[in-house]
Amino acid sequence: IGPGKGRRGYLRPETAQGMFVNFPRLLRFYREKLPFGAVQIGKSYRNEISPRQGVLRLREFTQAEAEIFIDPTDKTEPRFKDVASSELTLYPASIQEAGEEPIQMRLGEAVAEGTIAHESLAYYINLTYEFLTASGIDPKRLRFRQHRDDEMAHYAADCWDAEAYLDRFGWVELVGIADRTDYDLQAHTRVSGMELGVFKEYEKPKRQKVIKIKPKMNYIGPKFKKRAKQVVKTLEKLSLGEISGETITIEVDGEEIRLGSEAFTIETLIEEISGEKIIPHVVEPSFGLDRIIYTILEHSYREETVEDEVRKVMELPEKIAPIKAAVLPLLTKDELITPAKKIETKLKENGIQTTYDDSGTIGRRYRRNDEIGTPYAITIDYTTLEDETVTIRDRTTMKQIRRPIKEIEYLITRLIRREEKFNVP
Amino acid sequence: IGPGKGRRGYLRPETAQGMFVNFPRLLRFYREKLPFGAVQIGKSYRNEISPRQGVLRLREFTQAEAEIFIDPTDKTEPRFKDVASSELTLYPASIQEAGEEPIQMRLGEAVAEGTIAHESLAYYINLTYEFLTASGIDPKRLRFRQHRDDEMAHYAADCWDAEAYLDRFGWVELVGIADRTDYDLQAHTRVSGMELGVFKEYEKPKRQKVIKIKPKMNYIGPKFKKRAKQVVKTLEKLSLGEISGETITIEVDGEEIRLGSEAFTIETLIEEISGEKIIPHVVEPSFGLDRIIYTILEHSYREETVEDEVRKVMELPEKIAPIKAAVLPLLTKDELITPAKKIETKLKENGIQTTYDDSGTIGRRYRRNDEIGTPYAITIDYTTLEDETVTIRDRTTMKQIRRPIKEIEYLITRLIRREEKFNVP
């Protein structure tokens, strides 16, 4: 890097560390209260000896990671109660070691019996499950496998991989969700010398005995004159370990001074302490995006026979489909093209990704959109010219409904958000 | 890269080339019709000898590029008429060389008098202008400077830089918009051996004289028997250059055969040719995103004195502001917090990035949101509890209006899209 060949550059093996380095800034952003988190997406690099399996094993891959900083003494999660009844396919280490099959288990139970280490980890396992299935991954081909002792990082308290089943590759890790404890923050603190902790207030301030040295001014003042101020300062700074017996020896301006009980008293005070500095632990869900996209495509794809022809369908969830609606004039005629283009523009203005297609038969255009996962196709036909209605076709069922043009963008928005179902009257 | 140290890895200096490599795929995607384009965003790398000026000169930077493939014989752009009256600050090469100042000029005029090479380039210059100003860059501190002959790449037909004025660095390039001709496609064709062109249909098929060799079957058949078929095939494949005089010598199965007019006739035909293969030219707008974001922040920031205090405002356009609305209970009281949190949830469900804040005085919370550019602040007060209305405060004017809660998400959506103005009654 730079001029000449002197300096080596390195590519990061994970996106995570940037977030640890930014810890002081994040702490301030979140106004110094746990728990808080950050997310990062970007390229990471591994020097794979033999990259293979398509996008599954890449030297440059896309990673999305979250770091959730939590209180090490309290790993409960207030929102956990909302997901405790969620039932997932779990594959705990003990069951793997016994050579048995994965089990269905509610997260509440898994935490209660200690299968998953704590609520916070279980909460993010569930969030991962919801993200993956909402993105189009088949829950029946998805499981959460716990790391066995022999594969878990030495610093991790617990770690679960979201694994998906792929036709060609078997079970493949998509996401790792680990409690990495305070390993990273401690490591950065050690190397940088900057303490990466949070001041945690006690619920009630703690009262604590404190022993203090109190200089006697009426003795020190006249005796040390100009140096009196410095003697006092030095005395007050002493730690209790430095007081031995009845006298104290301090150093002021290079001179040793021995002081006895004429110069100070030792007092015992009760102080209120409002909190202490703690090093947060971190729950880290780490997503391999290339693999996730591959899995979404495989799990969403299906073929069926319709009228003696193979229909290829990409059953992408509405939110994930790159194109939400296709606008199709029934025929390539100006009187149909003009209103079709108007509808296309209107949908786009409403933030709905829309494609316009007038090339080929209507059947072929439906199939083309089925294949790329477009959930809805809007067809403009001669009835449109009579009564300002269009048909809307559902990719999954191939059923059609007829609706007024003026309701289209509202309807499509609600369908995409699943606020409304596609109901054939 | 890989095992051992044998192989070197390189980091790409621009995102563009991936799109040229993908040209055949793009061509198919766009069903083989010009013009078409692709966009790419990602990291690019330059081995800067001395990276400096904050995010302006980085070794790893974020680049967004578009490649618009156009017909080299027709660089008009149908949508250009919609932007021809757009007036921009232009700094043509000739004016730079004359030591004069940039000028205000309409794009229609600039193309007509040859200042900008053609409509397509001018169209993308305007699109760049609209993108940058819509993102919050001050049009008064933005100009388009043409490359002079001594700085333009040898293959470029014309090139303009969008430059912004920055307090600390003067005029800085944000975007380069170039007509790179067919340089990249030709270069990839040369090295890969794969022809990267488009078949362009003529408006009317062209009629063209073709001279063809027609074998006489009644002579060749009996004479060559089993080999007759091969003799015919070889004859038909001959190019006209290979016919010299009255006889032709061909080679079949390693044997030379000399044929005279008894074996073939030469016919002149008129053939229809429907089109030809052309190599597209490319217009490439290339955006340096780190610099653009820096410029947006600088141009959006202002300070003003309000009630003897400095108010810091980040005047980000609504679309760009990372948070669109802040929901603020007037006081930290449960009866105000509960409806506030409900409004926050409702806005988020409608895809509006929303923050909730109940820490500190209301004035301090307004200022905090002014500083990060949140365009609207919604305050829940005791009147809310009486009549289900809230106040909405506009960041720019600090004016407030009162509206029913049930209209809020619709109003905020329309304000963000600028479909409605913030009107104080």
mmCIF file of N, CA and C in Angstrom, chain A residues 10 93 95 101 112 116 118 123 139 143 169 246 254 273 303 371 396 406 412 423:
data_model
loop_
_atom_site.group_PDB
_atom_site.id
_atom_site.type_symbol
_atom_site.label_atom_id
_atom_site.label_comp_id
_atom_site.label_asym_id
_atom_site.label_seq_id
_atom_site.Cartn_x
_atom_site.Cartn_y
_atom_site.Cartn_z
ATOM 1 N N TYR A 10 -4.180 -5.437 4.382
ATOM 2 C CA TYR A 10 -4.945 -6.625 4.746
ATOM 3 C C TYR A 10 -6.416 -6.389 4.438
ATOM 4 N N ALA A 93 -26.466 -29.446 21.013
ATOM 5 C CA ALA A 93 -25.209 -30.207 20.986
ATOM 6 C C ALA A 93 -25.400 -31.607 21.573
ATOM 7 N N ILE A 95 -27.962 -33.517 21.683
ATOM 8 C CA ILE A 95 -28.712 -34.409 20.796
ATOM 9 C C ILE A 95 -27.851 -34.831 19.607
ATOM 10 N N GLU A 101 -31.981 -37.039 16.058
ATOM 11 C CA GLU A 101 -32.472 -36.049 15.094
ATOM 12 C C GLU A 101 -32.836 -34.732 15.792
ATOM 13 N N ALA A 112 -35.685 -22.072 29.500
ATOM 14 C CA ALA A 112 -35.963 -22.517 30.870
ATOM 15 C C ALA A 112 -35.118 -23.730 31.237
ATOM 16 N N ILE A 116 -30.828 -23.262 25.376
ATOM 17 C CA ILE A 116 -30.261 -22.003 24.870
ATOM 18 C C ILE A 116 -29.838 -21.200 26.095
ATOM 19 N N HIS A 118 -29.512 -18.100 27.164
ATOM 20 C CA HIS A 118 -30.283 -17.050 27.840
ATOM 21 C C HIS A 118 -31.288 -16.407 26.892
ATOM 22 N N TYR A 123 -33.848 -14.657 21.804
ATOM 23 C CA TYR A 123 -34.611 -13.625 21.114
ATOM 24 C C TYR A 123 -34.034 -13.387 19.717
ATOM 25 N N PRO A 139 -39.399 -22.882 6.165
ATOM 26 C CA PRO A 139 -39.145 -23.257 7.570
ATOM 27 C C PRO A 139 -38.899 -24.755 7.738
ATOM 28 N N ARG A 143 -33.064 -25.148 10.197
ATOM 29 C CA ARG A 143 -32.906 -25.599 11.580
ATOM 30 C C ARG A 143 -31.834 -24.767 12.270
ATOM 31 N N PHE A 169 -26.162 -29.347 -1.774
ATOM 32 C CA PHE A 169 -25.081 -29.234 -0.801
ATOM 33 C C PHE A 169 -25.439 -29.728 0.599
ATOM 34 N N GLU A 246 2.396 4.852 62.071
ATOM 35 C CA GLU A 246 1.916 6.160 62.497
ATOM 36 C C GLU A 246 2.419 7.285 61.602
ATOM 37 N N GLY A 254 11.255 16.360 44.933
ATOM 38 C CA GLY A 254 12.469 15.553 45.042
ATOM 39 C C GLY A 254 12.970 15.375 46.469
ATOM 40 N N ILE A 273 -21.985 5.253 46.561
ATOM 41 C CA ILE A 273 -21.445 4.944 45.241
ATOM 42 C C ILE A 273 -22.626 4.633 44.338
ATOM 43 N N GLU A 303 -41.771 -25.896 -10.047
ATOM 44 C CA GLU A 303 -42.297 -26.107 -11.391
ATOM 45 C C GLU A 303 -43.602 -26.860 -11.259
ATOM 46 N N GLU A 371 -41.718 -16.432 -13.599
ATOM 47 C CA GLU A 371 -40.371 -16.983 -13.478
ATOM 48 C C GLU A 371 -39.436 -16.068 -12.689
ATOM 49 N N THR A 396 -49.183 -16.749 -7.604
ATOM 50 C CA THR A 396 -49.200 -18.053 -6.953
ATOM 51 C C THR A 396 -50.372 -18.905 -7.422
ATOM 52 N N LYS A 406 -58.432 3.307 -10.335
ATOM 53 C CA LYS A 406 -58.090 4.267 -9.281
ATOM 54 C C LYS A 406 -57.780 3.592 -7.945
ATOM 55 N N ILE A 412 -52.385 -2.709 -4.451
ATOM 56 C CA ILE A 412 -51.081 -3.369 -4.587
ATOM 57 C C ILE A 412 -50.233 -3.117 -3.329
ATOM 58 N N ASN A 423 -58.265 -11.945 -2.686
ATOM 59 C CA ASN A 423 -59.521 -12.694 -2.588
ATOM 60 C C ASN A 423 -60.271 -12.688 -3.903
#
